[in-house]
Every structure is written in structure tokens, then in C-alpha cells.
PDB file of C-alpha atoms in Angstrom:
ATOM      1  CA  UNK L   1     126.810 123.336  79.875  1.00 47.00           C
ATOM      2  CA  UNK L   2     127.553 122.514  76.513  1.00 37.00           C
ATOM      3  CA  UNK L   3     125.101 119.736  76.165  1.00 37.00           C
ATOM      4  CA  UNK L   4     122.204 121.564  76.788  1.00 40.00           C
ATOM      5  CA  UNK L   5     122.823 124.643  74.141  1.00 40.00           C
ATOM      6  CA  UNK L   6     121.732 124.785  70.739  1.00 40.00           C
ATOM      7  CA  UNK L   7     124.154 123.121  67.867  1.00 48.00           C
ATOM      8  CA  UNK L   8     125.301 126.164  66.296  1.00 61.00           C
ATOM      9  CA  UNK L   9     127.371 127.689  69.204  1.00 68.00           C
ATOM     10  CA  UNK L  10     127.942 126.040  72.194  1.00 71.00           C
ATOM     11  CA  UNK L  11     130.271 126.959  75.461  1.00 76.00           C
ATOM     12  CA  UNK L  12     132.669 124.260  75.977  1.00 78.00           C
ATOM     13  CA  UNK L  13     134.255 125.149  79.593  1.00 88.00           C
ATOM     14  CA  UNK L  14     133.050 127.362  82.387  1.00 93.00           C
ATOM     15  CA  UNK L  15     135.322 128.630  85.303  1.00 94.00           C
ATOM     16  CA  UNK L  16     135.044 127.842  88.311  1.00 94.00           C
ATOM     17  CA  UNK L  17     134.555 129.793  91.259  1.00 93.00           C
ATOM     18  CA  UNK L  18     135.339 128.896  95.294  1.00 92.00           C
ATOM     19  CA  UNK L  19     134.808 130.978  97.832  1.00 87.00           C
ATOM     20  CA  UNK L  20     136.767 129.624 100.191  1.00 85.00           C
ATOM     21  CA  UNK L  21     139.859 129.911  97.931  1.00 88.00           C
ATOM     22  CA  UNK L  22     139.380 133.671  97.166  1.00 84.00           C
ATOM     23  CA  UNK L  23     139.291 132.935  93.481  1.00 82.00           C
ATOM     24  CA  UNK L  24     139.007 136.135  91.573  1.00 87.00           C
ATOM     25  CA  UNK L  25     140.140 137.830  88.631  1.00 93.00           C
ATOM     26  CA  UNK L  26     141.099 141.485  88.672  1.00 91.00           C
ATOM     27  CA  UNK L  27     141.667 143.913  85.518  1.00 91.00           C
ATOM     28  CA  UNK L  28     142.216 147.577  86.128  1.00 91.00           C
ATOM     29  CA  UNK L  29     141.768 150.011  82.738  1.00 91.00           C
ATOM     30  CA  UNK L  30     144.219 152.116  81.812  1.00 92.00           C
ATOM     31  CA  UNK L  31     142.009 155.182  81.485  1.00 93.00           C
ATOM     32  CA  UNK L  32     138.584 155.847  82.673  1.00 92.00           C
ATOM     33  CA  UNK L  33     135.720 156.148  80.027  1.00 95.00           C
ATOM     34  CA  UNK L  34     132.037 155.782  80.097  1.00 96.00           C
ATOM     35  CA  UNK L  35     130.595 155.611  83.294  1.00 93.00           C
ATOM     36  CA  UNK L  36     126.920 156.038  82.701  1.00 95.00           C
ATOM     37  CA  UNK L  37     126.365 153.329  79.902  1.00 98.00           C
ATOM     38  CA  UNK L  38     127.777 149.595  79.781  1.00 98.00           C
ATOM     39  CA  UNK L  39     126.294 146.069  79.798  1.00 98.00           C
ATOM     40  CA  UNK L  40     127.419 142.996  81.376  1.00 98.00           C
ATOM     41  CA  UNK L  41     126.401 140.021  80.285  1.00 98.00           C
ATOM     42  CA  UNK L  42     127.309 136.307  81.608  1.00 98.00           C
ATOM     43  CA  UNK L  43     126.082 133.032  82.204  1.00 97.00           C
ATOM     44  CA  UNK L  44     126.659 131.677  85.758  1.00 96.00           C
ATOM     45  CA  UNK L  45     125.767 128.514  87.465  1.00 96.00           C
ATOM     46  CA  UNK L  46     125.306 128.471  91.282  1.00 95.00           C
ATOM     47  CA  UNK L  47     127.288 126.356  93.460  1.00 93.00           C
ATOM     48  CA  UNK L  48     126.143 127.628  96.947  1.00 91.00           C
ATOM     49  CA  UNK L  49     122.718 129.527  98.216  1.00 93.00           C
ATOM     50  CA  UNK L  50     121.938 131.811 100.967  1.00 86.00           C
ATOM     51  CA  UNK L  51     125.510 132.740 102.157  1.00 84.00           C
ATOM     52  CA  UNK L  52     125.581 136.056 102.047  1.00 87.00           C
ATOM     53  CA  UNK L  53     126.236 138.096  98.905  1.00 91.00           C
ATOM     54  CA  UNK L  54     127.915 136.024  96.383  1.00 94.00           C
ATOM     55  CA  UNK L  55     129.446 138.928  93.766  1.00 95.00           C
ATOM     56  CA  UNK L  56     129.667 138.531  90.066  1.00 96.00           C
ATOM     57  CA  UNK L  57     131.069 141.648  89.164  1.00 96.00           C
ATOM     58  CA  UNK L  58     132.651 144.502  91.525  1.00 93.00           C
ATOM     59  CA  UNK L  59     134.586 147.151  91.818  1.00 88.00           C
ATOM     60  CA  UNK L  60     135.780 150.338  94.609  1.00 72.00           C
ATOM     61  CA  UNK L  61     135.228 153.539  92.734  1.00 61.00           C
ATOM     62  CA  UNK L  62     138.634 154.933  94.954  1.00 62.00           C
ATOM     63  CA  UNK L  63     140.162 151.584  93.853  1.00 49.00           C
ATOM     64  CA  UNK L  64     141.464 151.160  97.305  1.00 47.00           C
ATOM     65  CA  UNK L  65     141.606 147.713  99.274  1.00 43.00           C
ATOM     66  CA  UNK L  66     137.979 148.621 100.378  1.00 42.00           C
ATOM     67  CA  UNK L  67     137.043 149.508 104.154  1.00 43.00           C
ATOM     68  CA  UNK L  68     134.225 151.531 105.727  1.00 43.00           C
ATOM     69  CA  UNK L  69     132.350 154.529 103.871  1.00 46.00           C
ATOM     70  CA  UNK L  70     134.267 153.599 100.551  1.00 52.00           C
ATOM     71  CA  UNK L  71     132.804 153.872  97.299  1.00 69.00           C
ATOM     72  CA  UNK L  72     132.230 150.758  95.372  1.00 84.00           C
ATOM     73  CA  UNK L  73     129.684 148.656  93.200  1.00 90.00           C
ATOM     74  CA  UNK L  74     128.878 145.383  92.541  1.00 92.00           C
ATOM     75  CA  UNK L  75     126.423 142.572  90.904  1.00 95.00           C
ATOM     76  CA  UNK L  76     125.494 139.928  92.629  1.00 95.00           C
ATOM     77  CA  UNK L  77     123.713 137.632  94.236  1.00 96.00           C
ATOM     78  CA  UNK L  78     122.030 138.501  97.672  1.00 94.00           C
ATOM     79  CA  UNK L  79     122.080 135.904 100.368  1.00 93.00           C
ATOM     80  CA  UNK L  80     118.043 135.513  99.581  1.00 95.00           C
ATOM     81  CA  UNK L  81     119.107 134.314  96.120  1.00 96.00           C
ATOM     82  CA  UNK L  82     117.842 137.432  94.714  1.00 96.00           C
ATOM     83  CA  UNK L  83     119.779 139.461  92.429  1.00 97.00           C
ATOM     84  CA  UNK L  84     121.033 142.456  93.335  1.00 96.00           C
ATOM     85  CA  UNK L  85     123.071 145.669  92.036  1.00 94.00           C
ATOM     86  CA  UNK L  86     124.614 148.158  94.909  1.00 90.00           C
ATOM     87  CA  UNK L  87     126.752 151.316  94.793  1.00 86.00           C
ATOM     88  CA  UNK L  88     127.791 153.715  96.447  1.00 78.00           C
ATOM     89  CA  UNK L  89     128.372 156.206  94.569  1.00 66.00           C
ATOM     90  CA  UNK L  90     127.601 160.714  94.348  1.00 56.00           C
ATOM     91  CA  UNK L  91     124.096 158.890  95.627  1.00 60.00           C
ATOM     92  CA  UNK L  92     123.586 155.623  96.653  1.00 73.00           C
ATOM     93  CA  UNK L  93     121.472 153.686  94.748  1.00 84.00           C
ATOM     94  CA  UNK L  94     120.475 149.702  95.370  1.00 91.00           C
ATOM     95  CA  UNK L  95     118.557 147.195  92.523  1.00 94.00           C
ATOM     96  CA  UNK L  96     117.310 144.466  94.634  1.00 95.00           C
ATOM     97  CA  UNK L  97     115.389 141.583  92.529  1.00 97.00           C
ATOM     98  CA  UNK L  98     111.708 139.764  93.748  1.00 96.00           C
ATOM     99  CA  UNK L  99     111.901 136.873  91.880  1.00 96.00           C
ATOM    100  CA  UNK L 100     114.848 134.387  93.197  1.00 96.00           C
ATOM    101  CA  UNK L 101     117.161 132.086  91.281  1.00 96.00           C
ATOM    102  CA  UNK L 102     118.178 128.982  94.070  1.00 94.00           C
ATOM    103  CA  UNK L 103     118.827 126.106  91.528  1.00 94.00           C
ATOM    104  CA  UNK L 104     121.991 124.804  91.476  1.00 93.00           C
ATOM    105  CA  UNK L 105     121.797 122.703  88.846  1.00 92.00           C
ATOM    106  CA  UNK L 106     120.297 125.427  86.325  1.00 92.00           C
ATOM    107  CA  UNK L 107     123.033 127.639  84.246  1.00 95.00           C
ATOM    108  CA  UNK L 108     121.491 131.575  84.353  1.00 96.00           C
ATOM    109  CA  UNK L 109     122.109 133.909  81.708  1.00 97.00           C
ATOM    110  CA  UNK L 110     122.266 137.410  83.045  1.00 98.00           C
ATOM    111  CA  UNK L 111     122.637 140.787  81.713  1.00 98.00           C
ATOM    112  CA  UNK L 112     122.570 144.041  83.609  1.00 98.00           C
ATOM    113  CA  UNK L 113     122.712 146.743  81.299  1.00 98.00           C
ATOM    114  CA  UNK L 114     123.005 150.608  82.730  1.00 97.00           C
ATOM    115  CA  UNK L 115     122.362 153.758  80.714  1.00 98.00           C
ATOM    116  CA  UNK L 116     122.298 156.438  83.207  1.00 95.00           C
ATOM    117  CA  UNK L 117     121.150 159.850  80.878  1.00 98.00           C
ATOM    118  CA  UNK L 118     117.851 158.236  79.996  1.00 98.00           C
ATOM    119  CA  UNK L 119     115.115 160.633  81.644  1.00 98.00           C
ATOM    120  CA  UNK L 120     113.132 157.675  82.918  1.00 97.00           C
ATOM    121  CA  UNK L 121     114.512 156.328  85.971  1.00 95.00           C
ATOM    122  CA  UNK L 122     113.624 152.672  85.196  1.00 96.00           C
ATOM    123  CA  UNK L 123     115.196 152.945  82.003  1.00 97.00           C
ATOM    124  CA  UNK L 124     118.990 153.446  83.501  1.00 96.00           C
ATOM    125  CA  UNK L 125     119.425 150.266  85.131  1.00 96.00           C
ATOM    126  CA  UNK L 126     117.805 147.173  83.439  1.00 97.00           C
ATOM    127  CA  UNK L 127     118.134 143.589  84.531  1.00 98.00           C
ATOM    128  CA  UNK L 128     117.739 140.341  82.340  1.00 98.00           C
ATOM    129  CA  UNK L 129     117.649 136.770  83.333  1.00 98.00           C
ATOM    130  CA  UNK L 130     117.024 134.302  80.633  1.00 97.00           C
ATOM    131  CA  UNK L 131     116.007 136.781  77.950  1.00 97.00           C
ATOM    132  CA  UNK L 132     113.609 137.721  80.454  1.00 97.00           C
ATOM    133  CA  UNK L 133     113.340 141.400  81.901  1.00 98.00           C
ATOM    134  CA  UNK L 134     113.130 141.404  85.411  1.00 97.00           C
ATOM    135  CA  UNK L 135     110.418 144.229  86.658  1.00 96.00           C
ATOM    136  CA  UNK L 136     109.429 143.331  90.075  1.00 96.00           C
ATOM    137  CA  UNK L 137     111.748 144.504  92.647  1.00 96.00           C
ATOM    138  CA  UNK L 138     112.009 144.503  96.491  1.00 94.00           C
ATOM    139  CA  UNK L 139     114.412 147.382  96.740  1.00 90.00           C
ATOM    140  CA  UNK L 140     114.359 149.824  94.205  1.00 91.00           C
ATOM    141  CA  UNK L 141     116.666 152.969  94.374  1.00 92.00           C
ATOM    142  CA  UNK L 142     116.948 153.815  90.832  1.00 93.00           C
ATOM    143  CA  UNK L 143     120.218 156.002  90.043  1.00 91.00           C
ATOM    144  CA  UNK L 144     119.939 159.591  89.247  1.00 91.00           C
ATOM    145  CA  UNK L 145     120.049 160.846  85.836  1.00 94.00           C
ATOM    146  CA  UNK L 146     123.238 161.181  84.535  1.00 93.00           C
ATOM    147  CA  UNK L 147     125.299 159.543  87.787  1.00 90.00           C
ATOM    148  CA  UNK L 148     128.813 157.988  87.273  1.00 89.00           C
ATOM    149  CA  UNK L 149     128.611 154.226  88.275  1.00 89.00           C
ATOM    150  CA  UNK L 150     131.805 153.118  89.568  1.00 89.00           C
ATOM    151  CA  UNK L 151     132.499 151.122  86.106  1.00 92.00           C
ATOM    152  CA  UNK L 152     134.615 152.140  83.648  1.00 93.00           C
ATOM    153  CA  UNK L 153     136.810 154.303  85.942  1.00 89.00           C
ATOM    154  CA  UNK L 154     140.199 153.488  85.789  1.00 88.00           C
ATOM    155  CA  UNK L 155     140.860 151.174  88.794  1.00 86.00           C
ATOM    156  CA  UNK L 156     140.107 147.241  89.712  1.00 88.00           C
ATOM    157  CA  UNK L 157     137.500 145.878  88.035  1.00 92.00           C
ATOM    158  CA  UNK L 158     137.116 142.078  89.505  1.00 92.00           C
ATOM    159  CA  UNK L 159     134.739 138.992  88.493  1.00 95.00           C
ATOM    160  CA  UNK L 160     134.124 137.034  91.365  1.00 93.00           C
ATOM    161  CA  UNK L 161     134.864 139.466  93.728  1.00 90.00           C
ATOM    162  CA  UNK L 162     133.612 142.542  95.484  1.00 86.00           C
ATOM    163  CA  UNK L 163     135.449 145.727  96.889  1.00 78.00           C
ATOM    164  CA  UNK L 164     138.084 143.866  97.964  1.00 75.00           C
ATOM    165  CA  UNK L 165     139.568 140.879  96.448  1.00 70.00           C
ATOM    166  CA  UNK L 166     138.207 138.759  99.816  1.00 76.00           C
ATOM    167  CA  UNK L 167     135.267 140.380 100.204  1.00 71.00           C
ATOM    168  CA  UNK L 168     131.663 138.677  99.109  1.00 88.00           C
ATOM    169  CA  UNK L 169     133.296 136.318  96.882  1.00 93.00           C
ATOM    170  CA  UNK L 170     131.075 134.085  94.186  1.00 94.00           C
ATOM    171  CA  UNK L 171     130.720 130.543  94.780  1.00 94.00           C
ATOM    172  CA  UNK L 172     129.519 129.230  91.492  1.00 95.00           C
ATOM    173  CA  UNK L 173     131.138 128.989  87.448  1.00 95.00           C
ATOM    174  CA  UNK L 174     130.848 131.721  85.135  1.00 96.00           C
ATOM    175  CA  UNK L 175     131.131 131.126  81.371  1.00 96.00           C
ATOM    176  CA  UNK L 176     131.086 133.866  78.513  1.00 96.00           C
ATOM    177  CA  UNK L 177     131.731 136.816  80.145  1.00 97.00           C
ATOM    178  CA  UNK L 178     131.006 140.202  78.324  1.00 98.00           C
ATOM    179  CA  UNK L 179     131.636 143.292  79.151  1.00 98.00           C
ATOM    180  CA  UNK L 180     130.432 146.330  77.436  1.00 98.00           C
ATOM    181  CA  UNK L 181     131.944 149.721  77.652  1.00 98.00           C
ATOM    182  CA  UNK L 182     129.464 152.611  76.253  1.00 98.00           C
ATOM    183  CA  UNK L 183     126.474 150.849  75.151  1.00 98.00           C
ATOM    184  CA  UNK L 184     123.401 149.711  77.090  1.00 98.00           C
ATOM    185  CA  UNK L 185     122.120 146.614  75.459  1.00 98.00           C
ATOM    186  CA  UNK L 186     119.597 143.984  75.719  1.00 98.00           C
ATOM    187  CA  UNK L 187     119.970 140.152  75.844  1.00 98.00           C
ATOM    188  CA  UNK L 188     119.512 139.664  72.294  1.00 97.00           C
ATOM    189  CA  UNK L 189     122.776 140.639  72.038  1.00 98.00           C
ATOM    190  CA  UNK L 190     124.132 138.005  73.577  1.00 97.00           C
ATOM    191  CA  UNK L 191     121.721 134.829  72.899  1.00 97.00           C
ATOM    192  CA  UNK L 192     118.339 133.676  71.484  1.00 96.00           C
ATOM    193  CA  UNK L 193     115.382 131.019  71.621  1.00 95.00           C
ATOM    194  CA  UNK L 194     115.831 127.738  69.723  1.00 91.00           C
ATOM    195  CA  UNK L 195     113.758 127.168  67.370  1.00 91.00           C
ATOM    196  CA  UNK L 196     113.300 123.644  67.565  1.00 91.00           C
ATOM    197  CA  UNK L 197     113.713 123.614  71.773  1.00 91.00           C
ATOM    198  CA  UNK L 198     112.168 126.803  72.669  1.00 92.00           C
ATOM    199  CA  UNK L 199     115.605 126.821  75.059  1.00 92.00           C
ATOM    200  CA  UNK L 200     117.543 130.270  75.714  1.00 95.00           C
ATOM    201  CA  UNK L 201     120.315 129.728  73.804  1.00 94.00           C
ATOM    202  CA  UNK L 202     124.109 131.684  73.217  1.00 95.00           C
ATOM    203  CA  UNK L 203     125.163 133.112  70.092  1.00 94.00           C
ATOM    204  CA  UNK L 204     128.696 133.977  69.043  1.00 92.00           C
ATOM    205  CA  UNK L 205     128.763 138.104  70.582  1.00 95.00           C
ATOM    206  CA  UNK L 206     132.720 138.345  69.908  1.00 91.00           C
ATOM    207  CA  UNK L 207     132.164 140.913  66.922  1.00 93.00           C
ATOM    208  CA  UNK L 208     129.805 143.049  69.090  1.00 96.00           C
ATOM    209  CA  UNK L 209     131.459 147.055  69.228  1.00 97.00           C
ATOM    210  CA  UNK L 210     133.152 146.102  73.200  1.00 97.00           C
ATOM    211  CA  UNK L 211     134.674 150.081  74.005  1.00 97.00           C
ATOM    212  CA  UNK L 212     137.677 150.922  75.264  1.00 97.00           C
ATOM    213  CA  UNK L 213     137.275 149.340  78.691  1.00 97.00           C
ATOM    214  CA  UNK L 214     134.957 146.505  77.136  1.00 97.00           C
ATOM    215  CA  UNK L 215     136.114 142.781  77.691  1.00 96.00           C
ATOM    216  CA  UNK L 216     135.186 139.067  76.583  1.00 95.00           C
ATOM    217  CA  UNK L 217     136.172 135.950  78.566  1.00 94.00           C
ATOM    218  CA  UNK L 218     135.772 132.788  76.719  1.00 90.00           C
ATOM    219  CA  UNK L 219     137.091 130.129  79.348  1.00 88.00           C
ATOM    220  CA  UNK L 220     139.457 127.659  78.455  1.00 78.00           C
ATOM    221  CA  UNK L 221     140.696 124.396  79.660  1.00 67.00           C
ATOM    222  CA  UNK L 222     144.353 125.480  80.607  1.00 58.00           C
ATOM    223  CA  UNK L 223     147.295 122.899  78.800  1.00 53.00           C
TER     224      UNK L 223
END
């Protein structure tokens, strides 16, 4: 990954994903905070297409080990290789994406960014790939104003995993992980076009404001 990034800042490992190892991470916040506005951003490489949902970021909203009816939501790709946000939540809402992403050998950089009090519906949930925002959707079940997302509440939160810590694993490396408690931001946050290469590019994000809940994974080759 590192080769292809501008000079100036470049990501030097990645972490790798299996599905059929159940690789996950899992962090669960001490106290629940802001559950209407938060950002992730990552960028993730894919290792496997059209198996099924292949989760980036999930979580239960009960924080139980998941089952029938419970409440949960998650990022993540769909097994059409579209992007997709679910939860099930006081109303059910579902992002699904029309454009697809099914190149392996291409690194994504994708930010979902939620803000749930704006009045416009299209405004709380916004999805970025590549600087780009995606406005084209298959499904689109925007969440009502002013809804509590699963995220932020004070249970597991897990990357690479969905509701439970088996269920609709990723299958793919993730590198610079950011999460974003309180703030609804855009991908020029995060990274920028080169100058010289036209290329999306990432910028050092570590001194962004993260929230109480916020997070930043910079992966590193263990010693």
C-alpha cells in the first residue's frame, strides 16, 4: 500500500483479515455518547467477492451474542460488492450502494459519516469512496431525524465483524482506521489528491478532535 501513496505520509502495514479464522477486533466503551453523529473512515483492500456480506464495522445495539429480532448495525460490503449500511434500530433503516467495488487488487478509502438531526434525510447518512460521494443507491431507507444508531452506545463495537463475533466476517486488510465520535465529517478529513499524481492520497488525521468513544488504528508489524 505504501508504494502507491504520496511521499509525505504513507501507511506502512495493513491488517489482515480471514474469514475463515474469525479474525476480529472488539472494543466496548465505557459509557454511551453520541449516537446520532460519528464518521468512520478506513482504507480496506478486498481479498474475497460475492460471499455474502463481508462487515467492516458492526455492532448489536443490546450488545448481546446476536440472534433473531436483535438490534444491531453494521458497514459493509454486500455479497454484490456493493456497499452497504444496515440497522436495526427504533426504525430500520438500510443504505445499499449502485456502484460496486470488485477489485481485489485496488486499496478503497471509505468514509461513512452519519449526522442524524439534519432535517434532510439524505444529509444523515453520507457515503464516500475515494473522495468521491456516493449518490446512487439501490436501497435507500434513509434514517429518521434524530434516530439513535447503534454506535456509540456502550457495548461491542467490532472491526471485521458483525453482530456477533462469527457472524459476516471481512475477508480483506484494513489500514488506518478512524473512528469519530460526535462529528459527521467528510473525506477531506482524512486524505487528499496529489498534486503531481492526481492519486487519492492519506494525510496524517491523528490530531483530528476523536470524542469520547472515538478511536485510531494505525497497524503495526507486531515484534
Amino acid at each position: 500500500l505504501a508504494k502507491s501513496l504520496a511521499k509525505d505520509y504513507t501507511i506502512d502495514q495493513s491488517l489482515r483479515f480471514n474469514r475463515a479464522d474469525n479474525d476480529i477486533l472488539s472494543r466496548t466503551p465505557a459509557t454511551t455518547t453520541d449516537r446520532q453523529k460519528w464518521t468512520l473512515s478506513v482504507w480496506t483492500k478486498r481479498a474475497e467477492l460475492g460471499t455474502g456480506l463481508q462487515t467492516i464495522f458492526g455492532t448489536a445495539e443490546t450488545g448481546a451474542a446476536g440472534g433473531a429480532g436483535e438490534e444491531m448495525g453494521r458497514m459493509a460490503w454486500d455479497a454484490d460488492n456493493e456497499l452497504t449500511y444496515h440497522s436495526d434500530t427504533d426504525a430500520s433503516f438500510n443504505l445499499q450502494s449502485t456502484p460496486v467495488y470488485r477489485d481485489p487488487s485496488s486499496w478503497y478509502h471509505v468514509v461513512i459519516a452519519c449526522d442524524t438531526t439534519q432535517v434532510t434525510n439524505t444529509n444523515r447518512l453520507k457515503f464516500y469512496v475515494n473522495g468521491d460521494q456516493i449518490t446512487d443507491f439501490g436501497t435507500t431507507n434513509w434514517p429518521a431525524q434524530d434516530l439513535l444508531t447503534p454506535f456509540n452506545y456502550a457495548h461491542a463495537h467490532r472491526v471485521g465483524a458483525s453482530h456477533t463475533p462469527t457472524a459476516e466476517n471481512l475477508d480483506g486488510y484494513l489500514a488506518e482506521f478512524y473512528w469519530i465520535d460526535g462529528t459527521q465529517l467528510t473525506p477531506s478529513s482524512f486524505a487528499e489528491t496529489d498534486d503531481t499524481t492526481n492519486q487519492w492520497k492519506p494525510i496524517d488525521a491523528s490530531d483530528l478532535t476523536f470524542g469520547t468513544n472515538g478511536f485510531y488504528q494505525k497497524y503495526a508489524a507486531t515484534e
